[in-house]
GROMACS .gro file of C-alpha atoms in nm:
model
  477
    1MET     CA    1  -2.456  -3.353   4.070
    2THR     CA    2  -2.623  -3.112   3.837
    3GLY     CA    3  -2.639  -3.197   3.471
    4SER     CA    4  -2.475  -2.865   3.384
    5ALA     CA    5  -2.192  -2.848   3.631
    6ARG     CA    6  -1.925  -2.974   3.395
    7THR     CA    7  -1.998  -2.781   3.079
    8GLN     CA    8  -2.154  -2.460   2.965
    9HIS     CA    9  -2.530  -2.507   2.974
   10ARG     CA   10  -2.701  -2.525   2.640
   11PRO     CA   11  -3.053  -2.390   2.701
   12ASP     CA   12  -3.348  -2.552   2.533
   13SER     CA   13  -3.368  -2.399   2.190
   14HIS     CA   14  -3.663  -2.385   1.956
   15ARG     CA   15  -3.485  -2.521   1.651
   16PRO     CA   16  -3.621  -2.516   1.300
   17ALA     CA   17  -3.868  -2.797   1.231
   18ARG     CA   18  -3.699  -3.129   1.166
   19ALA     CA   19  -3.845  -3.408   0.958
   20THR     CA   20  -3.868  -3.759   1.098
   21ARG     CA   21  -3.593  -3.853   0.854
   22ARG     CA   22  -3.354  -3.580   0.749
   23PRO     CA   23  -3.304  -3.566   0.370
   24GLY     CA   24  -2.967  -3.699   0.264
   25GLY     CA   25  -2.893  -3.840   0.607
   26ALA     CA   26  -2.977  -4.204   0.542
   27ALA     CA   27  -2.618  -4.328   0.511
   28ARG     CA   28  -2.497  -4.136   0.813
   29GLY     CA   29  -2.808  -4.236   1.005
   30LEU     CA   30  -2.760  -4.605   0.925
   31ALA     CA   31  -2.398  -4.601   1.032
   32ALA     CA   32  -2.476  -4.418   1.351
   33GLY     CA   33  -2.765  -4.653   1.419
   34LEU     CA   34  -2.542  -4.959   1.376
   35VAL     CA   35  -2.280  -4.836   1.619
   36ALA     CA   36  -2.544  -4.720   1.862
   37GLY     CA   37  -2.702  -5.064   1.850
   38ALA     CA   38  -2.366  -5.218   1.931
   39LEU     CA   39  -2.392  -5.061   2.275
   40ALA     CA   40  -2.592  -5.365   2.381
   41LEU     CA   41  -2.258  -5.547   2.407
   42GLY     CA   42  -2.154  -5.314   2.686
   43GLY     CA   43  -1.794  -5.236   2.776
   44VAL     CA   44  -1.538  -4.962   2.794
   45VAL     CA   45  -1.454  -4.729   2.511
   46ALA     CA   46  -1.113  -4.564   2.513
   47SER     CA   47  -1.062  -4.309   2.238
   48GLY     CA   48  -1.369  -4.447   2.066
   49SER     CA   49  -1.258  -4.813   2.060
   50PRO     CA   50  -1.411  -5.090   2.272
   51VAL     CA   51  -1.148  -5.253   2.494
   52SER     CA   52  -1.358  -5.505   2.687
   53ALA     CA   53  -1.707  -5.650   2.705
   54ALA     CA   54  -1.940  -5.610   3.003
   55PRO     CA   55  -2.243  -5.838   3.003
   56THR     CA   56  -2.545  -5.696   3.175
   57GLY     CA   57  -2.854  -5.841   3.337
   58THR     CA   58  -2.801  -5.751   3.702
   59THR     CA   59  -3.002  -5.535   3.933
   60GLY     CA   60  -2.877  -5.278   4.181
   61THR     CA   61  -2.503  -5.332   4.145
   62ALA     CA   62  -2.275  -5.406   3.855
   63GLY     CA   63  -2.252  -5.769   3.748
   64ALA     CA   64  -1.925  -5.962   3.730
   65GLY     CA   65  -1.859  -5.873   3.367
   66ALA     CA   66  -1.935  -5.506   3.415
   67LYS     CA   67  -1.718  -5.492   3.726
   68SER     CA   68  -1.431  -5.654   3.538
   69ALA     CA   69  -1.458  -5.393   3.264
   70ALA     CA   70  -1.488  -5.110   3.516
   71LEU     CA   71  -1.179  -5.221   3.708
   72LYS     CA   72  -0.973  -5.167   3.391
   73ALA     CA   73  -1.119  -4.824   3.313
   74GLU     CA   74  -0.909  -4.510   3.330
   75ALA     CA   75  -1.006  -4.145   3.365
   76GLY     CA   76  -1.143  -4.027   3.032
   77ASP     CA   77  -1.264  -4.368   2.917
   78LEU     CA   78  -1.627  -4.409   2.811
   79LEU     CA   79  -1.803  -4.685   2.998
   80ASP     CA   80  -2.123  -4.848   2.871
   81VAL     CA   81  -2.361  -4.926   3.159
   82THR     CA   82  -2.722  -5.001   3.234
   83LEU     CA   83  -2.905  -4.772   3.476
   84ASP     CA   84  -2.957  -5.042   3.738
   85GLN     CA   85  -2.579  -5.075   3.779
   86LEU     CA   86  -2.531  -4.721   3.910
   87ARG     CA   87  -2.501  -4.608   4.270
   88PRO     CA   88  -2.593  -4.246   4.355
   89THR     CA   89  -2.359  -4.006   4.533
   90GLN     CA   90  -2.634  -3.773   4.660
   91PRO     CA   91  -2.943  -3.845   4.871
   92SER     CA   92  -3.186  -3.606   4.703
   93VAL     CA   93  -3.294  -3.471   4.368
   94GLY     CA   94  -3.538  -3.200   4.267
   95PHE     CA   95  -3.850  -3.396   4.180
   96ASP     CA   96  -4.001  -3.108   3.983
   97GLN     CA   97  -3.699  -3.100   3.752
   98ILE     CA   98  -3.754  -3.468   3.677
   99TYR     CA   99  -4.129  -3.414   3.645
  100TYR     CA  100  -4.056  -3.153   3.378
  101LYS     CA  101  -3.855  -3.406   3.180
  102LEU     CA  102  -4.114  -3.681   3.223
  103GLY     CA  103  -4.395  -3.444   3.129
  104ARG     CA  104  -4.217  -3.337   2.813
  105TYR     CA  105  -4.110  -3.692   2.725
  106SER     CA  106  -4.473  -3.808   2.746
  107SER     CA  107  -4.607  -3.515   2.543
  108ASN     CA  108  -4.634  -3.499   2.165
  109LYS     CA  109  -4.586  -3.122   2.147
  110ASP     CA  110  -4.227  -3.149   2.028
  111GLU     CA  111  -4.346  -3.358   1.735
  112GLN     CA  112  -4.636  -3.117   1.671
  113ASN     CA  113  -4.374  -2.842   1.641
  114GLY     CA  114  -4.185  -3.044   1.379
  115ASP     CA  115  -3.911  -3.159   1.613
  116PHE     CA  116  -3.807  -3.488   1.772
  117ASN     CA  117  -3.922  -3.567   2.123
  118LYS     CA  118  -3.670  -3.421   2.364
  119ARG     CA  119  -3.586  -3.757   2.519
  120PHE     CA  120  -3.397  -3.859   2.204
  121ASP     CA  121  -3.191  -3.539   2.204
  122ASP     CA  122  -3.122  -3.590   2.575
  123TRP     CA  123  -3.011  -3.950   2.518
  124CYS     CA  124  -2.780  -3.855   2.233
  125GLU     CA  125  -2.625  -3.569   2.430
  126THR     CA  126  -2.578  -3.785   2.738
  127ASN     CA  127  -2.422  -4.060   2.525
  128GLY     CA  128  -2.166  -3.816   2.381
  129GLN     CA  129  -2.339  -3.792   2.043
  130GLU     CA  130  -2.474  -3.433   2.046
  131GLU     CA  131  -2.842  -3.462   1.945
  132ALA     CA  132  -3.086  -3.677   1.753
  133ALA     CA  133  -3.040  -3.697   1.375
  134THR     CA  134  -3.323  -3.934   1.281
  135VAL     CA  135  -3.603  -4.097   1.479
  136SER     CA  136  -3.810  -4.383   1.339
  137PRO     CA  137  -4.180  -4.415   1.422
  138GLY     CA  138  -4.222  -4.605   1.746
  139ALA     CA  139  -3.857  -4.562   1.844
  140LYS     CA  140  -3.767  -4.638   2.207
  141LEU     CA  141  -3.474  -4.537   2.426
  142THR     CA  142  -3.412  -4.902   2.506
  143ASP     CA  143  -3.349  -4.974   2.137
  144PRO     CA  144  -3.096  -4.728   1.990
  145ALA     CA  145  -3.137  -4.897   1.651
  146GLY     CA  146  -3.462  -4.701   1.620
  147PHE     CA  147  -3.291  -4.360   1.617
  148THR     CA  148  -2.957  -4.207   1.529
  149CYS     CA  149  -2.749  -3.920   1.662
  150THR     CA  150  -2.562  -3.647   1.477
  151VAL     CA  151  -2.221  -3.766   1.606
  152PRO     CA  152  -2.156  -4.139   1.546
  153VAL     CA  153  -1.989  -4.347   1.816
  154GLY     CA  154  -1.613  -4.319   1.774
  155GLN     CA  155  -1.630  -3.964   1.638
  156GLU     CA  156  -1.692  -3.784   1.968
  157THR     CA  157  -1.535  -3.442   2.017
  158ASP     CA  158  -1.407  -3.274   2.330
  159GLU     CA  159  -1.732  -3.077   2.337
  160THR     CA  160  -1.961  -3.379   2.308
  161ARG     CA  161  -1.759  -3.574   2.564
  162ALA     CA  162  -1.779  -3.280   2.806
  163ALA     CA  163  -2.160  -3.300   2.794
  164MET     CA  164  -2.161  -3.663   2.909
  165LYS     CA  165  -2.247  -3.768   3.263
  166THR     CA  166  -1.971  -3.903   3.483
  167VAL     CA  167  -1.889  -4.204   3.696
  168VAL     CA  168  -1.620  -4.301   3.946
  169ILE     CA  169  -1.509  -4.662   3.984
  170GLY     CA  170  -1.520  -4.769   4.347
  171PRO     CA  171  -1.397  -5.072   4.541
  172GLY     CA  172  -1.491  -5.399   4.376
  173GLY     CA  173  -1.574  -5.222   4.049
  174GLU     CA  174  -1.891  -5.060   4.181
  175LEU     CA  175  -2.008  -4.768   3.964
  176TYR     CA  176  -2.071  -4.441   4.148
  177LEU     CA  177  -2.258  -4.180   3.946
  178THR     CA  178  -2.113  -3.834   4.013
  179ASP     CA  179  -2.305  -3.628   3.756
  180GLY     CA  180  -2.641  -3.690   3.592
  181HIS     CA  181  -2.871  -3.804   3.872
  182HIS     CA  182  -3.162  -3.604   3.731
  183THR     CA  183  -3.112  -3.698   3.367
  184LEU     CA  184  -3.059  -4.067   3.428
  185THR     CA  185  -3.346  -4.088   3.677
  186SER     CA  186  -3.566  -3.934   3.407
  187PHE     CA  187  -3.452  -4.204   3.165
  188LEU     CA  188  -3.520  -4.475   3.424
  189GLU     CA  189  -3.870  -4.345   3.502
  190THR     CA  190  -3.990  -4.286   3.144
  191PRO     CA  191  -4.193  -4.576   2.997
  192ASP     CA  192  -3.951  -4.653   2.711
  193GLY     CA  193  -3.646  -4.632   2.935
  194GLY     CA  194  -3.617  -4.832   3.255
  195PRO     CA  195  -3.347  -4.999   3.464
  196LYS     CA  196  -3.196  -5.194   3.173
  197MET     CA  197  -3.153  -4.894   2.943
  198HIS     CA  198  -2.796  -4.856   2.815
  199ILE     CA  199  -2.601  -4.532   2.829
  200ARG     CA  200  -2.233  -4.442   2.818
  201LEU     CA  201  -2.067  -4.248   3.099
  202ARG     CA  202  -1.732  -4.072   3.111
  203VAL     CA  203  -1.498  -4.205   3.380
  204THR     CA  204  -1.353  -3.930   3.600
  205GLY     CA  205  -1.153  -4.152   3.832
  206ASN     CA  206  -1.077  -4.514   3.919
  207LEU     CA  207  -1.054  -4.553   4.297
  208SER     CA  208  -1.118  -4.925   4.295
  209GLY     CA  209  -0.785  -4.998   4.464
  210LEU     CA  210  -0.886  -4.814   4.783
  211SER     CA  211  -1.050  -4.960   5.090
  212PRO     CA  212  -1.413  -4.852   5.144
  213ALA     CA  213  -1.309  -4.606   5.416
  214ALA     CA  214  -1.029  -4.457   5.202
  215PHE     CA  215  -1.261  -4.445   4.901
  216TRP     CA  216  -1.522  -4.232   5.077
  217GLN     CA  217  -1.253  -4.009   5.223
  218ALA     CA  218  -1.118  -3.949   4.873
  219MET     CA  219  -1.468  -3.888   4.737
  220GLN     CA  220  -1.527  -3.621   4.998
  221GLU     CA  221  -1.188  -3.459   4.945
  222LYS     CA  222  -1.250  -3.441   4.569
  223LYS     CA  223  -1.607  -3.320   4.630
  224TRP     CA  224  -1.749  -3.610   4.431
  225VAL     CA  225  -2.023  -3.681   4.687
  226TRP     CA  226  -2.297  -3.462   4.839
  227LEU     CA  227  -2.368  -3.557   5.199
  228ARG     CA  228  -2.665  -3.336   5.288
  229ASP     CA  229  -3.029  -3.433   5.283
  230GLU     CA  230  -3.329  -3.251   5.138
  231ASN     CA  231  -3.338  -3.022   5.445
  232ASN     CA  232  -2.965  -2.949   5.422
  233ASN     CA  233  -2.886  -3.169   5.723
  234PRO     CA  234  -2.564  -3.375   5.714
  235ILE     CA  235  -2.585  -3.748   5.641
  236THR     CA  236  -2.338  -4.036   5.632
  237THR     CA  237  -2.237  -4.235   5.327
  238ASP     CA  238  -2.442  -4.528   5.460
  239GLN     CA  239  -2.755  -4.315   5.410
  240LEU     CA  240  -2.702  -4.270   5.037
  241PRO     CA  241  -2.948  -4.451   4.808
  242GLN     CA  242  -2.826  -4.777   4.662
  243ARG     CA  243  -2.994  -4.727   4.324
  244LEU     CA  244  -3.147  -4.462   4.101
  245GLY     CA  245  -3.520  -4.383   4.100
  246LEU     CA  246  -3.769  -4.135   4.242
  247ALA     CA  247  -3.874  -4.395   4.499
  248ARG     CA  248  -3.521  -4.403   4.638
  249PHE     CA  249  -3.439  -4.032   4.644
  250HIS     CA  250  -3.575  -3.759   4.870
  251ASP     CA  251  -3.725  -3.448   4.714
  252ASP     CA  252  -3.520  -3.130   4.758
  253ARG     CA  253  -3.754  -2.844   4.666
  254TYR     CA  254  -3.470  -2.593   4.661
  255ARG     CA  255  -3.281  -2.802   4.408
  256SER     CA  256  -3.585  -2.775   4.178
  257LEU     CA  257  -3.612  -2.403   4.249
  258VAL     CA  258  -3.252  -2.346   4.140
  259TYR     CA  259  -3.307  -2.550   3.824
  260PHE     CA  260  -3.592  -2.323   3.719
  261THR     CA  261  -3.375  -2.014   3.774
  262ARG     CA  262  -3.123  -2.140   3.517
  263ASP     CA  263  -3.046  -1.878   3.252
  264ILE     CA  264  -3.255  -1.629   3.451
  265GLY     CA  265  -3.050  -1.576   3.767
  266TYR     CA  266  -2.741  -1.784   3.691
  267GLN     CA  267  -2.564  -1.968   3.412
  268ALA     CA  268  -2.334  -2.258   3.495
  269PRO     CA  269  -1.978  -2.167   3.387
  270ALA     CA  270  -1.757  -2.413   3.203
  271ASP     CA  271  -1.548  -2.470   3.517
  272ALA     CA  272  -1.848  -2.487   3.749
  273ALA     CA  273  -1.817  -2.617   4.103
  274GLU     CA  274  -1.927  -2.968   4.182
  275TYR     CA  275  -2.291  -2.978   4.292
  276LEU     CA  276  -2.334  -2.616   4.187
  277GLU     CA  277  -2.716  -2.614   4.215
  278PHE     CA  278  -2.703  -2.755   4.568
  279LEU     CA  279  -2.467  -2.472   4.666
  280TRP     CA  280  -2.709  -2.210   4.533
  281GLY     CA  281  -2.993  -2.398   4.706
  282THR     CA  282  -2.813  -2.378   5.040
  283TRP     CA  283  -2.790  -2.001   5.004
  284LEU     CA  284  -3.151  -1.958   4.893
  285ARG     CA  285  -3.289  -2.147   5.195
  286GLU     CA  286  -3.215  -1.841   5.407
  287ARG     CA  287  -3.373  -1.599   5.159
  288VAL     CA  288  -3.676  -1.770   5.005
  289ASN     CA  289  -3.927  -1.948   5.228
  290LEU     CA  290  -4.095  -2.197   4.996
  291ASP     CA  291  -4.354  -2.277   5.263
  292SER     CA  292  -4.504  -1.934   5.198
  293TYR     CA  293  -4.581  -2.023   4.834
  294ASP     CA  294  -4.836  -2.257   4.679
  295LEU     CA  295  -4.613  -2.477   4.464
  296ASP     CA  296  -4.921  -2.635   4.302
  297SER     CA  297  -5.010  -2.295   4.157
  298PRO     CA  298  -4.815  -2.187   3.846
  299ALA     CA  299  -4.850  -1.819   3.937
  300SER     CA  300  -4.729  -1.866   4.294
  301TYR     CA  301  -4.443  -2.095   4.189
  302LEU     CA  302  -4.334  -1.842   3.926
  303THR     CA  303  -4.332  -1.571   4.193
  304ALA     CA  304  -4.098  -1.785   4.402
  305ILE     CA  305  -3.872  -1.845   4.102
  306ARG     CA  306  -3.861  -1.478   4.018
  307GLY     CA  307  -3.778  -1.384   4.376
  308ALA     CA  308  -3.502  -1.644   4.394
  309SER     CA  309  -3.350  -1.554   4.058
  310GLU     CA  310  -3.359  -1.181   4.136
  311ALA     CA  311  -3.182  -1.249   4.464
  312MET     CA  312  -2.914  -1.448   4.282
  313SER     CA  313  -2.861  -1.186   4.014
  314GLY     CA  314  -2.886  -0.896   4.257
  315THR     CA  315  -2.621  -1.011   4.501
  316ALA     CA  316  -2.267  -0.878   4.467
  317GLY     CA  317  -2.042  -1.096   4.256
  318ASP     CA  318  -1.788  -1.141   4.535
  319THR     CA  319  -2.049  -1.261   4.786
  320VAL     CA  320  -1.955  -1.602   4.924
  321ILE     CA  321  -2.254  -1.827   4.852
  322SER     CA  322  -2.148  -2.165   4.993
  323ASP     CA  323  -1.840  -2.384   5.034
  324GLY     CA  324  -1.617  -2.081   4.980
  325ARG     CA  325  -1.755  -2.015   4.631
  326THR     CA  326  -1.858  -1.668   4.527
  327ALA     CA  327  -2.168  -1.573   4.332
  328ASP     CA  328  -1.962  -1.503   4.021
  329GLU     CA  329  -1.785  -1.839   4.051
  330LEU     CA  330  -2.127  -2.004   4.062
  331GLY     CA  331  -2.241  -1.829   3.745
  332ARG     CA  332  -2.437  -1.527   3.874
  333MET     CA  333  -2.595  -1.333   3.589
  334PRO     CA  334  -2.526  -0.962   3.635
  335GLU     CA  335  -2.856  -0.876   3.467
  336TRP     CA  336  -3.170  -1.062   3.570
  337ASN     CA  337  -3.321  -1.256   3.277
  338ALA     CA  338  -3.032  -1.129   3.061
  339GLY     CA  339  -3.177  -0.779   3.081
  340LYS     CA  340  -3.507  -0.873   2.918
  341LYS     CA  341  -3.856  -0.799   3.042
  342PRO     CA  342  -4.040  -1.064   3.246
  343THR     CA  343  -4.250  -1.144   2.940
  344GLY     CA  344  -3.938  -1.219   2.736
  345GLY     CA  345  -3.615  -1.412   2.770
  346GLU     CA  346  -3.593  -1.738   2.960
  347PHE     CA  347  -3.840  -1.621   3.225
  348GLY     CA  348  -4.095  -1.557   2.954
  349LYS     CA  349  -4.040  -1.907   2.813
  350LEU     CA  350  -4.063  -2.058   3.161
  351SER     CA  351  -4.397  -1.885   3.217
  352ALA     CA  352  -4.571  -2.036   2.913
  353PRO     CA  353  -4.876  -2.245   3.023
  354ILE     CA  354  -4.935  -2.608   2.935
  355SER     CA  355  -5.194  -2.499   2.677
  356ASP     CA  356  -4.927  -2.307   2.483
  357GLN     CA  357  -4.779  -2.452   2.167
  358LYS     CA  358  -4.444  -2.453   2.346
  359PRO     CA  359  -4.515  -2.490   2.720
  360GLY     CA  360  -4.258  -2.381   2.976
  361LYS     CA  361  -4.064  -2.620   3.194
  362LEU     CA  362  -4.273  -2.535   3.498
  363ALA     CA  363  -4.599  -2.607   3.315
  364TYR     CA  364  -4.474  -2.949   3.207
  365ALA     CA  365  -4.362  -3.023   3.564
  366LEU     CA  366  -4.690  -2.927   3.729
  367ASP     CA  367  -4.895  -3.104   3.464
  368PHE     CA  368  -4.706  -3.427   3.518
  369ARG     CA  369  -4.713  -3.394   3.896
  370GLY     CA  370  -5.090  -3.359   3.876
  371ARG     CA  371  -5.113  -3.703   3.714
  372ILE     CA  372  -4.945  -3.883   4.003
  373PRO     CA  373  -5.198  -4.057   4.232
  374ALA     CA  374  -5.200  -3.932   4.588
  375THR     CA  375  -5.025  -4.155   4.841
  376PRO     CA  376  -5.208  -4.213   5.169
  377ALA     CA  377  -5.046  -4.056   5.475
  378CYS     CA  378  -4.827  -4.297   5.670
  379THR     CA  379  -4.943  -4.393   6.018
  380LYS     CA  380  -4.625  -4.597   6.072
  381THR     CA  381  -4.295  -4.586   5.886
  382LEU     CA  382  -4.017  -4.843   5.884
  383THR     CA  383  -3.666  -4.767   5.757
  384GLY     CA  384  -3.342  -4.956   5.784
  385LYS     CA  385  -3.342  -5.334   5.813
  386HIS     CA  386  -3.616  -5.551   5.963
  387THR     CA  387  -3.628  -5.927   6.002
  388GLY     CA  388  -3.942  -6.121   6.085
  389PRO     CA  389  -4.308  -6.117   5.984
  390LEU     CA  390  -4.484  -5.785   5.926
  391VAL     CA  391  -4.860  -5.773   5.974
  392VAL     CA  392  -5.038  -5.450   5.878
  393SER     CA  393  -5.357  -5.481   6.080
  394SER     CA  394  -5.475  -5.121   6.038
  395GLY     CA  395  -5.365  -4.779   5.914
  396VAL     CA  396  -5.093  -4.722   5.655
  397LEU     CA  397  -4.752  -4.889   5.686
  398CYS     CA  398  -4.480  -4.724   5.480
  399LEU     CA  399  -4.159  -4.906   5.394
  400ASN     CA  400  -3.918  -4.632   5.287
  401GLY     CA  401  -3.599  -4.789   5.162
  402THR     CA  402  -3.656  -5.070   5.409
  403GLY     CA  403  -3.474  -5.400   5.392
  404GLN     CA  404  -3.745  -5.647   5.496
  405THR     CA  405  -3.672  -6.016   5.542
  406GLY     CA  406  -3.985  -6.211   5.618
  407PRO     CA  407  -4.350  -6.223   5.507
  408VAL     CA  408  -4.566  -5.910   5.478
  409VAL     CA  409  -4.942  -5.949   5.531
  410VAL     CA  410  -5.186  -5.662   5.480
  411ALA     CA  411  -5.520  -5.709   5.658
  412PRO     CA  412  -5.857  -5.598   5.515
  413GLY     CA  413  -5.893  -5.220   5.527
  414ALA     CA  414  -5.522  -5.158   5.596
  415SER     CA  415  -5.270  -5.012   5.350
  416LEU     CA  416  -4.910  -5.081   5.246
  417VAL     CA  417  -4.686  -4.826   5.071
  418ALA     CA  418  -4.338  -4.955   4.979
  419LYS     CA  419  -4.094  -4.716   4.811
  420GLY     CA  420  -3.740  -4.821   4.733
  421ALA     CA  421  -3.775  -5.123   4.961
  422ASP     CA  422  -3.600  -5.459   4.934
  423ILE     CA  423  -3.832  -5.739   5.046
  424THR     CA  424  -3.733  -6.103   5.075
  425GLY     CA  425  -4.043  -6.306   5.148
  426PRO     CA  426  -4.407  -6.323   5.034
  427VAL     CA  427  -4.635  -6.018   5.024
  428GLN     CA  428  -5.006  -6.089   5.063
  429ALA     CA  429  -5.299  -5.843   5.073
  430VAL     CA  430  -5.667  -5.940   5.069
  431GLY     CA  431  -5.927  -5.664   5.089
  432ALA     CA  432  -5.665  -5.397   5.161
  433HIS     CA  433  -5.755  -5.030   5.124
  434THR     CA  434  -5.445  -4.934   4.923
  435VAL     CA  435  -5.137  -5.123   4.809
  436GLN     CA  436  -4.852  -4.932   4.645
  437LEU     CA  437  -4.514  -5.076   4.548
  438CYS     CA  438  -4.274  -4.845   4.363
  439GLY     CA  439  -3.903  -4.891   4.312
  440THR     CA  440  -3.923  -5.204   4.523
  441SER     CA  441  -3.731  -5.529   4.478
  442LEU     CA  442  -3.938  -5.828   4.586
  443THR     CA  443  -3.795  -6.177   4.604
  444GLY     CA  444  -4.096  -6.394   4.671
  445PRO     CA  445  -4.460  -6.422   4.564
  446LEU     CA  446  -4.692  -6.121   4.543
  447SER     CA  447  -5.066  -6.173   4.591
  448VAL     CA  448  -5.304  -5.876   4.595
  449VAL     CA  449  -5.675  -5.956   4.588
  450ASN     CA  450  -5.984  -5.731   4.608
  451THR     CA  451  -5.812  -5.404   4.692
  452LYS     CA  452  -6.078  -5.146   4.781
  453GLN     CA  453  -5.923  -4.812   4.679
  454ARG     CA  454  -5.617  -4.853   4.457
  455LEU     CA  455  -5.337  -5.091   4.362
  456THR     CA  456  -5.028  -4.918   4.221
  457LEU     CA  457  -4.737  -5.114   4.075
  458SER     CA  458  -4.653  -4.881   3.787
  459GLY     CA  459  -4.755  -4.554   3.624
  460ALA     CA  460  -4.671  -4.186   3.654
  461GLY     CA  461  -4.423  -4.121   3.935
  462CYS     CA  462  -4.392  -4.492   4.025
  463THR     CA  463  -4.035  -4.617   3.986
  464PRO     CA  464  -4.024  -4.960   3.813
  465ASN     CA  465  -4.025  -5.258   4.048
  466THR     CA  466  -3.821  -5.576   4.030
  467LEU     CA  467  -4.052  -5.869   4.105
  468ASN     CA  468  -3.875  -6.203   4.137
  469GLY     CA  469  -4.154  -6.450   4.199
  470PRO     CA  470  -4.510  -6.537   4.101
  471VAL     CA  471  -4.761  -6.253   4.087
  472GLN     CA  472  -5.135  -6.288   4.154
  473LEU     CA  473  -5.356  -5.981   4.101
  474VAL     CA  474  -5.730  -6.044   4.125
  475GLY     CA  475  -6.028  -5.812   4.161
  476ASN     CA  476  -5.832  -5.488   4.205
  477PRO     CA  477  -5.944  -5.146   4.078
   0.00000   0.00000   0.00000
C-alpha cells in the first residue's frame, strides 16, 4: 500500500537548520534513546507497554518467538519486527520512488543544509515517534541508540500512531505487511538498514485463526491485498513475493508516476482508500503513455509528471477513477500545483536538479538509478521451482524468484543473474562473463573465480543476499 493512504500526507518540508544535538535536549534524547534501544528485545506494545518478547534471527518468515507474540496481538497493538519477517501483500512497487529515498539517504545534502539525513526522520515517523530529535555522528538505522526521536516510546499520540505502517497477522502468526512496502524496502536496501533492522508496525487485524483460504478471502474483502501486477494484470496470492526487497518486487512505472504527482495533482485524504496510488495508476494507464517519454531524461520525465498531474487535477471531482472511487475521494486537487506557477509550489521543488542545494525527488531518483550497474539481457529465464542440476553453458540465465534445488554451474563466458531466488546447493562459476546475485538466499557453498566482466553481490540497487555456506571469491573485477 502507499505510505500515505492512512493519514494526511506531510510533504517534505525545508525546516530550519537543526544542530546535530539540539540544545537542552540531552535528557529527553537520552531517555528516548534508551527506550528506542530496548526495541532489540522485540515484542508487542499495547498502549505503550511491552506485553511479550519476540526473539529475532530468522530469515523470510517470523521465527517461533515472533509468531508467538504476533498470535496474541490485537488491532491497535504495536508490534516490533525485523524486516526479514514481513510478507508483502502486493507484487510491485514503484522503483523510482525507492530510488529517490535511497538517493537522498546516501547523500549528505540534508546535513549540508543543517538538517538530519532524511532516513532518521523516516525511521522515527514509521516507528510512531514523529521525527528525529538528535543524531550522533556515525549513527545507523540498525542501532537506534545512536539517535533519538521527538516522541519517546510509550508517549505516542493518535497522530504519530496514524503515521505508522501496518501489518495483519495471518495463519500461523505470519506477518503480512499492508502499508509501507516502499518505506520499508528503502530501509532494507540502504547500507545501514538491512533485513535485520527493527521497526514497529501497527496491527490492523489478527486473522491468525482462519484457514489459508479463508484468510485470503478476508484479505480481499477488506481490500488489504493488491492482486495486480506491474502491467495491471490480475495475479493470484501464490504469485505474491515472499519477502521485501527490490529483487523480489516488479517495477510498476505508473506507481512511481503517481508518487511524483503527490501534492501537485492529488493529496491523500485522511480517510484515503486502500492502495490509493495504484488506483490512480490504473486510471492514468489509459491517459499517459509512458513509452512515449524518455524516463532517463529529467525534462522528459517531468513532462510526463506534469501531464499526469494536470489530468488528475483537471478531471471532474465526481469522475469514477477505479474500484468505484471518485477523483475527489482519491484526493484530487481542484487547482493544479495548488494554483502556483510551474516554477513554484511542489512542482517547482520536484524540478530542482541534482546540482541544486535542495534537489527534487526526481533528481535524487535518477541520480541513484544511474549508479546501478546494467544487468545483461536474459537469454533464458527460470521462475517457479526447479529441482536438479543447472548448467549455464552459454548466454545469460536469469533466476527470477526461482526456487532451485541442486547445483548451479556457470561455464566460462556464460552469465548468471539471480534475483530473489532461493538456491539450495552449491553455486560455482569459473571464467564466467557476469555473475550477479541480489536478494538471493543460498544454502550451500559459493565459488566465483576469474569473472571476466563483473561480479555483483552487493551495492546500489542490489538487495542484500543471505549466504549460508562458505564463500570463495578469487580474481574477480
